[in-house]
PDB file of C-alpha atoms in Angstrom:
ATOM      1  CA  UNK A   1      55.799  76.685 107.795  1.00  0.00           C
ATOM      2  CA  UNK A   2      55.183  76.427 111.593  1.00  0.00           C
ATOM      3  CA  UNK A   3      55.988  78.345 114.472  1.00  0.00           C
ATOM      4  CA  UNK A   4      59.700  77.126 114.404  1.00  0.00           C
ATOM      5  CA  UNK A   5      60.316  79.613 111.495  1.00  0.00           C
ATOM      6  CA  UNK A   6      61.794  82.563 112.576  1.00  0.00           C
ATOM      7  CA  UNK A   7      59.821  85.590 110.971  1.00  0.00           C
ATOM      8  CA  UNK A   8      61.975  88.809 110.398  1.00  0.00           C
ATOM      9  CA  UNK A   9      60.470  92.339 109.013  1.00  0.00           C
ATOM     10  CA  UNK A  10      60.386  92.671 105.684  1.00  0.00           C
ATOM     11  CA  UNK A  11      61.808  95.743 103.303  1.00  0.00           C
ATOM     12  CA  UNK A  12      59.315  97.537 102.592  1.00  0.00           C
ATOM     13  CA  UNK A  13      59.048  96.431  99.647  1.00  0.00           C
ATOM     14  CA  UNK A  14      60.107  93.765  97.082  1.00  0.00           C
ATOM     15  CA  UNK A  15      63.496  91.433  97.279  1.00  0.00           C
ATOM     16  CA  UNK A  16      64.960  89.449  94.729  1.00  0.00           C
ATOM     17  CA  UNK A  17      66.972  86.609  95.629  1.00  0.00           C
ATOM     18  CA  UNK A  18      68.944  84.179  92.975  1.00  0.00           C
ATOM     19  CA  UNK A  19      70.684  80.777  94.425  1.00  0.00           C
ATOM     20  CA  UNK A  20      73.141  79.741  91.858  1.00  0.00           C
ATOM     21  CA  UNK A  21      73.718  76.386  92.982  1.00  0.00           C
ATOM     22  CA  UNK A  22      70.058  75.265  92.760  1.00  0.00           C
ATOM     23  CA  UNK A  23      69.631  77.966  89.603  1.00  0.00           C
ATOM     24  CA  UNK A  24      66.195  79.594  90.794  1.00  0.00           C
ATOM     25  CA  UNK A  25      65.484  83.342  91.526  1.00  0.00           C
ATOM     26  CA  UNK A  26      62.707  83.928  94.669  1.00  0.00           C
ATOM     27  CA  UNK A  27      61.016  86.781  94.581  1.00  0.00           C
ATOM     28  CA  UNK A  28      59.334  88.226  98.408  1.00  0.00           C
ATOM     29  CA  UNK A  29      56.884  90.869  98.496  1.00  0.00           C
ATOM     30  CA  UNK A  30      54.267  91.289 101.620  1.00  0.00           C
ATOM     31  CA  UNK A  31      54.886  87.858 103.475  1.00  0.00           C
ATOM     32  CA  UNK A  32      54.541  85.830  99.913  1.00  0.00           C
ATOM     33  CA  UNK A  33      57.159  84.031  97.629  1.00  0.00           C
ATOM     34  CA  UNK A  34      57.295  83.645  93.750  1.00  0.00           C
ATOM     35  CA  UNK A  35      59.893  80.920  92.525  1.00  0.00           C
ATOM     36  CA  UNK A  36      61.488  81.192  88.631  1.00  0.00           C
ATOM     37  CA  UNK A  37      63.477  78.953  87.797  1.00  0.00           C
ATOM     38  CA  UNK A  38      66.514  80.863  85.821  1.00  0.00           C
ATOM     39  CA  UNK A  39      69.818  80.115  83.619  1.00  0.00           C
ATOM     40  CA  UNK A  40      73.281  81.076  85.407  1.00  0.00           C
ATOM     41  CA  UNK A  41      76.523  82.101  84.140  1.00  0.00           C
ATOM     42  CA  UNK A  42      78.850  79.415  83.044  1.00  0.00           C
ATOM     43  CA  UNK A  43      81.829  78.158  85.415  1.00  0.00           C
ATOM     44  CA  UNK A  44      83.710  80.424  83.318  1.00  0.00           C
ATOM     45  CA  UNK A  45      81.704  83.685  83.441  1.00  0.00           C
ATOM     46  CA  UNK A  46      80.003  83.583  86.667  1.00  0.00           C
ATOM     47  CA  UNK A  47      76.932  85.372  87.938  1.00  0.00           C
ATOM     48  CA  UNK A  48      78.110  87.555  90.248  1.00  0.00           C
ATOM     49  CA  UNK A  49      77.358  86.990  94.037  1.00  0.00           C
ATOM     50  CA  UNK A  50      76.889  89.804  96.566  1.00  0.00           C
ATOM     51  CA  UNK A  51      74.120  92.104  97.357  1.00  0.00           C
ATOM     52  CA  UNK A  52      73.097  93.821  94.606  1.00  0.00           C
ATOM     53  CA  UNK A  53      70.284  96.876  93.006  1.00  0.00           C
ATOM     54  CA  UNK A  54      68.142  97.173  90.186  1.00  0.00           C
ATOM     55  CA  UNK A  55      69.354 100.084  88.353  1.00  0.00           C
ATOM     56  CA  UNK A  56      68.027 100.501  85.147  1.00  0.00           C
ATOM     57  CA  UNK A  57      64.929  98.517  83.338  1.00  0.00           C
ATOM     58  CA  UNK A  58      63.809  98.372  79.411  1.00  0.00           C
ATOM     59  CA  UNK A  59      61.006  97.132  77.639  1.00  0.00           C
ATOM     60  CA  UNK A  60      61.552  94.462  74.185  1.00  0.00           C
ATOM     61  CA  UNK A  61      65.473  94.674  74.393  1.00  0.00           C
ATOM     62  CA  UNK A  62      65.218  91.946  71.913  1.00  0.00           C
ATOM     63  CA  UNK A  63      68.081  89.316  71.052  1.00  0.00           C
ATOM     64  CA  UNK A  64      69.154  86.894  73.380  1.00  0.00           C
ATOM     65  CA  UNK A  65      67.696  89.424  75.970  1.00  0.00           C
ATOM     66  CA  UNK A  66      64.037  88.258  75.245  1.00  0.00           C
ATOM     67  CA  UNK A  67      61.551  91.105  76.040  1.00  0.00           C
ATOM     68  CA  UNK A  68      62.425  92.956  78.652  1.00  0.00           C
ATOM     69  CA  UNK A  69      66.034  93.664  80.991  1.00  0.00           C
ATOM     70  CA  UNK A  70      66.697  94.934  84.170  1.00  0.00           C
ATOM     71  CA  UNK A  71      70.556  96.058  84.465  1.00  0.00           C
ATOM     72  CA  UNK A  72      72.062  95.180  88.395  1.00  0.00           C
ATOM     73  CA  UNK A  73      74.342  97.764  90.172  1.00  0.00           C
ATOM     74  CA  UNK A  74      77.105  95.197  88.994  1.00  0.00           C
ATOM     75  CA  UNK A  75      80.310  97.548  89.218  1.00  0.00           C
ATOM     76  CA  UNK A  76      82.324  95.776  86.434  1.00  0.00           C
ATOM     77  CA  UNK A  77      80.679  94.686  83.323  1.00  0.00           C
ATOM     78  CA  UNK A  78      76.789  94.640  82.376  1.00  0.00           C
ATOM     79  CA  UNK A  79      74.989  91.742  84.566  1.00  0.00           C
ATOM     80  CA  UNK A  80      71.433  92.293  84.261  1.00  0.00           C
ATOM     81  CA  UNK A  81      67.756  89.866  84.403  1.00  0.00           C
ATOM     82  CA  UNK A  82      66.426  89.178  81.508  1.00  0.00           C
ATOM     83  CA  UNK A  83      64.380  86.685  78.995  1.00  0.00           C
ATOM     84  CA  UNK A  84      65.428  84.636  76.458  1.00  0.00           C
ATOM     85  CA  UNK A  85      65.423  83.891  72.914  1.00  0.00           C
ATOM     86  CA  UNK A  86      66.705  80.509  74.060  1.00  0.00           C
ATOM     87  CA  UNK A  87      64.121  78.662  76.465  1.00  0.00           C
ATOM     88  CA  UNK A  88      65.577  75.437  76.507  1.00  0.00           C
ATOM     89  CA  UNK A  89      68.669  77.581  78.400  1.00  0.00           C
ATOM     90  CA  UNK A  90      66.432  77.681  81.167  1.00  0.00           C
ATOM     91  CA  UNK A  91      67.818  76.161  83.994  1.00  0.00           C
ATOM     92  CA  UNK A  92      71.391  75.371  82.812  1.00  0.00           C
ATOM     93  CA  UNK A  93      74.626  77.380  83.404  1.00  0.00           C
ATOM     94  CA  UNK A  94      74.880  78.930  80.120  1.00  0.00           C
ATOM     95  CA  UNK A  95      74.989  82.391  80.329  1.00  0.00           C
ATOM     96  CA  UNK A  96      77.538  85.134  80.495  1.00  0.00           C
ATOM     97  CA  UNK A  97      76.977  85.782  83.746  1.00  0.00           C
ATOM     98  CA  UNK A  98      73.039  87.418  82.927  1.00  0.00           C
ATOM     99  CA  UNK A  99      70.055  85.868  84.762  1.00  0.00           C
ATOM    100  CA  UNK A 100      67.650  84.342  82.141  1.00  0.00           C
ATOM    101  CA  UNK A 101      64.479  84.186  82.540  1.00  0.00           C
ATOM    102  CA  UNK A 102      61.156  82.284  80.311  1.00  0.00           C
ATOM    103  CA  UNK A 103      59.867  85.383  78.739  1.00  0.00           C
ATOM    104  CA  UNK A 104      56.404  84.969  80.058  1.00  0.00           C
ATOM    105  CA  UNK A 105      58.011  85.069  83.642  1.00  0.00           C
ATOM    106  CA  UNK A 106      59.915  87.736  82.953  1.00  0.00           C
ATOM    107  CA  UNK A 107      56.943  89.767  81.945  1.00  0.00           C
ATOM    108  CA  UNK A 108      55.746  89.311  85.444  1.00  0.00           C
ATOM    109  CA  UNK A 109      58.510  89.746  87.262  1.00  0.00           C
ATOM    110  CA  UNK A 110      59.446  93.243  85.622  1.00  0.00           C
ATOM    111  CA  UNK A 111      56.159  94.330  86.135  1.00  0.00           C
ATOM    112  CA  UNK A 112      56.401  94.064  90.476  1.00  0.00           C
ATOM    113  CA  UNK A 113      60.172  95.014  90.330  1.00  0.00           C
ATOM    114  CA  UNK A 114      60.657  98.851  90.451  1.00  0.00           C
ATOM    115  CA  UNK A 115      64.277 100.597  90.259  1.00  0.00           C
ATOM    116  CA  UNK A 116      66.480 100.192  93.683  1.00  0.00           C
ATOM    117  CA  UNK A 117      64.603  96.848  93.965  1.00  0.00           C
ATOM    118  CA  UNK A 118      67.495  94.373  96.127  1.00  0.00           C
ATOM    119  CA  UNK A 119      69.115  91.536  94.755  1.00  0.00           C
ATOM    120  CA  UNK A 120      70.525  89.350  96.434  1.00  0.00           C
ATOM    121  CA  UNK A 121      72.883  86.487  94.655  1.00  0.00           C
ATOM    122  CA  UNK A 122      74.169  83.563  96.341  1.00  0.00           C
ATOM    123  CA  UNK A 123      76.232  80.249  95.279  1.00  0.00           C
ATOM    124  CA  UNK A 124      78.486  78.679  92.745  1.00  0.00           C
ATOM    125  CA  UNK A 125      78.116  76.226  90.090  1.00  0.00           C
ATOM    126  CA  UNK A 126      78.631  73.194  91.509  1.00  0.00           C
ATOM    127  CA  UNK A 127      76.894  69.428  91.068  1.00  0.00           C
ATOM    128  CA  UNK A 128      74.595  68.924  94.206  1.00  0.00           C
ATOM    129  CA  UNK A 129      75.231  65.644  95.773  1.00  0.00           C
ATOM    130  CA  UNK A 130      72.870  63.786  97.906  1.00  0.00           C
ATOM    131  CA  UNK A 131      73.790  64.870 101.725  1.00  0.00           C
ATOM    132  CA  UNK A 132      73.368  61.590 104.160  1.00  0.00           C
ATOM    133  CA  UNK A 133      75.019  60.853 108.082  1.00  0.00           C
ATOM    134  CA  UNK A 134      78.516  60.631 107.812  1.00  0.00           C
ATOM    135  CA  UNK A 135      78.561  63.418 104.904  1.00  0.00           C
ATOM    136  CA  UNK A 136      81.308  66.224 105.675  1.00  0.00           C
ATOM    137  CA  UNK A 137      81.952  69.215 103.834  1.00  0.00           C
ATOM    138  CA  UNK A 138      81.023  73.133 102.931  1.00  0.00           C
ATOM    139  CA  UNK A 139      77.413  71.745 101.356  1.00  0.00           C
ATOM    140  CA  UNK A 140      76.571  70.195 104.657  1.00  0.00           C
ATOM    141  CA  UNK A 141      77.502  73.464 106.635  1.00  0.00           C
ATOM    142  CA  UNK A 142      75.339  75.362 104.085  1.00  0.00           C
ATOM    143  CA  UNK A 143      72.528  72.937 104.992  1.00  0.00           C
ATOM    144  CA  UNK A 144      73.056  73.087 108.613  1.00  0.00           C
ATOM    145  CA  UNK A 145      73.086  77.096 108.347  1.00  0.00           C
ATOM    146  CA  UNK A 146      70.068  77.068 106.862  1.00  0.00           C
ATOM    147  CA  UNK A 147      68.207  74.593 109.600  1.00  0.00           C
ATOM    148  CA  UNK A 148      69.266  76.752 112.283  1.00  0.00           C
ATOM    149  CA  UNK A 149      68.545  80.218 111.020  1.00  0.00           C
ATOM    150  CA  UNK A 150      64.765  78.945 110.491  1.00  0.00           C
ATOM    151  CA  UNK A 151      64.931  77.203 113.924  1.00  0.00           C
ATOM    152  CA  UNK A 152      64.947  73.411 112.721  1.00  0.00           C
ATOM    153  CA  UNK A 153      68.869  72.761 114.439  1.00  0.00           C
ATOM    154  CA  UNK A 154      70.897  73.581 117.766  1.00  0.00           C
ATOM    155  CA  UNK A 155      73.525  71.631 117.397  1.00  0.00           C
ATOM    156  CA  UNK A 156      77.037  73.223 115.598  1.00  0.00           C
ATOM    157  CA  UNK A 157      77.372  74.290 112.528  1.00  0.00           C
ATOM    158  CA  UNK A 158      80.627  71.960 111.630  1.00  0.00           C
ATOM    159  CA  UNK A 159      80.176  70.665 108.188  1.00  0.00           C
ATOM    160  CA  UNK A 160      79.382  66.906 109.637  1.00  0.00           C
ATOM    161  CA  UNK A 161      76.347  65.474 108.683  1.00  0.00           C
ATOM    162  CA  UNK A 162      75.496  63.454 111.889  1.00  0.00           C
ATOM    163  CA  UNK A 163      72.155  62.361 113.990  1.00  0.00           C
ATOM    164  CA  UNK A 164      71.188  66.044 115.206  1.00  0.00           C
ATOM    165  CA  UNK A 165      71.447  67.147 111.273  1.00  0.00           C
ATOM    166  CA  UNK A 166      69.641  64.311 110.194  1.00  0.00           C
ATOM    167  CA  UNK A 167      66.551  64.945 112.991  1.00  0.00           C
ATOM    168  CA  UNK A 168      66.492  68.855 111.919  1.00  0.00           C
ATOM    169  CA  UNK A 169      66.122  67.649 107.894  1.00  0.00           C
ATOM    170  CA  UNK A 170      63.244  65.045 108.987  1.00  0.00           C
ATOM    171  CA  UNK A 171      61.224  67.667 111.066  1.00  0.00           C
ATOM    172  CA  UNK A 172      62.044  70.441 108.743  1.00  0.00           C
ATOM    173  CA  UNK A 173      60.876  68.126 105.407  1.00  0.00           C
ATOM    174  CA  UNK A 174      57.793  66.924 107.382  1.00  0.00           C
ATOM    175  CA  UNK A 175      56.603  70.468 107.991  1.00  0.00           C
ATOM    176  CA  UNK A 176      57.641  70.972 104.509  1.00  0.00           C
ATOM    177  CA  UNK A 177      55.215  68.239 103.511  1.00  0.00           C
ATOM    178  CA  UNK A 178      58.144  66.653 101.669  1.00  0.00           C
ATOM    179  CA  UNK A 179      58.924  62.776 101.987  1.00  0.00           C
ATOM    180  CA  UNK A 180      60.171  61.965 105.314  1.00  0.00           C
ATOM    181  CA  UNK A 181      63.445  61.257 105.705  1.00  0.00           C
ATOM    182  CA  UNK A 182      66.721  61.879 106.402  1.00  0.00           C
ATOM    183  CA  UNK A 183      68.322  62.764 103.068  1.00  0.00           C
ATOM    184  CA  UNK A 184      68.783  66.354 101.372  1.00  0.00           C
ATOM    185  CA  UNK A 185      69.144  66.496  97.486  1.00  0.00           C
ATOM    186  CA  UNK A 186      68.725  69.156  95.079  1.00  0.00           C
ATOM    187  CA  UNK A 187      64.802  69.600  96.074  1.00  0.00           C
ATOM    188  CA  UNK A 188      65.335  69.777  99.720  1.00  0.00           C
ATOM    189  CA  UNK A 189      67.683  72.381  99.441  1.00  0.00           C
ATOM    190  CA  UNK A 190      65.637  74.443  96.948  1.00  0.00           C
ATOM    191  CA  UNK A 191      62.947  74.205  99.862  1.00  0.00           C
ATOM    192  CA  UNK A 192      65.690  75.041 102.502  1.00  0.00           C
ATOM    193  CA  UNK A 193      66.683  78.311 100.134  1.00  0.00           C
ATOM    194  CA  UNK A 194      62.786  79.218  99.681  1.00  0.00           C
ATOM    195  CA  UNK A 195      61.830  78.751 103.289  1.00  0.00           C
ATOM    196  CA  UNK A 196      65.105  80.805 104.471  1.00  0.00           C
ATOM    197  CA  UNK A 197      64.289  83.677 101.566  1.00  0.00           C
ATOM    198  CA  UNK A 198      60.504  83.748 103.075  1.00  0.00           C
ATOM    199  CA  UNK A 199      61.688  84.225 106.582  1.00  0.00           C
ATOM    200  CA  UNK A 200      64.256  86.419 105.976  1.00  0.00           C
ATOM    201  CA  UNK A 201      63.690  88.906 103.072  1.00  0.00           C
TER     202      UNK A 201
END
């Protein structure tokens, strides 16, 4: 990113952050970003937003945990990340309300996550539509939220996709290195969410 991204100090030390909507799970350590893409809870059995704790971690759980679980500070129930005995899950919103992982990327992830590790969870199950001018709704305020936390839009934050919106996405994909132009889809929001996560974690 250039200059226009706002850089924040970091925790001291690693952050977790899951976006449900675009089902991936960022993980920031020292000014650097790892992204896994994940399974979700279902519509029915949601993974639970908020800000959240590692609290507890084991090693070859087994089952449909995969080889190795680390349990959040979920007050109700047992929400935890986790592999998979079920890779083709990956990606979908399947689960209980869990956070699947591939159980190779698991591996590494449980390796740099230590106990009190943050985890943050944001987002709902939802299709992601292709934002465009004349859009309006809650998906084009996220988007617009986004673009002016990491310095990309001025304008305000009303939920109406219109020519100020549209600049901010152009000059925010072209730094991104993504094709110009003035749409967002599922891939320029993931880079939206992975931009915001390195800036602000």
């Amino acid at each position: 990113m250039k200059n226009t991204v706002k850089q924040y100090s970091q925790a001291s030390g690693p952050v977790i952050n899951i976006h449900v909507d675009t089902r991936i799970l960022t993980f920031v350590l020292n000014n650097s970003i790892t992204v896994y893409p994940v399974a979700i809870g279902k519509p029915s059995t949601p993974t639970p937003p908020g800000h959240w704790k590692v609290v507890f971690k084991s090693v070859d759980p087994g089952g449909p945990f995969g080889v190795r679980w680390m349990r959040l500070s979920v007050p109700w129930g047992s929400f935890g990340i986790h592999g998979t005995n079920n890779p083709n899950s990956i990606g979908k919103a399947v689960s209980h309300g869990c956070i699947r992982l591939y159980n190779e990327d698991v591996i590494v992830l449980y390796s740099k996550t230590p106990i009190g590790t943050p985890v943050n969870i944001d987002g709902v199950v939802r299709k992601i539509r292709t934002l465009k001018v004349g859009s309006k709704g809650d998906d084009v305020r996220q988007v617009q939220q986004l673009l002016s936390d990491l310095g990309y839009y001025t304008a305000s934050i009303d939920g109406s996709f219109g020519p100020a919106t549209r600049r901010a996405v152009i000059k925010f994909k072209k730094d991104q290195g993504l094709k110009v132009n003035g749409l967002v889809g599922k891939n320029t929001l993931k880079a939206l969410q992975i931009a915001h996560d390195l800036a602000f974690s």
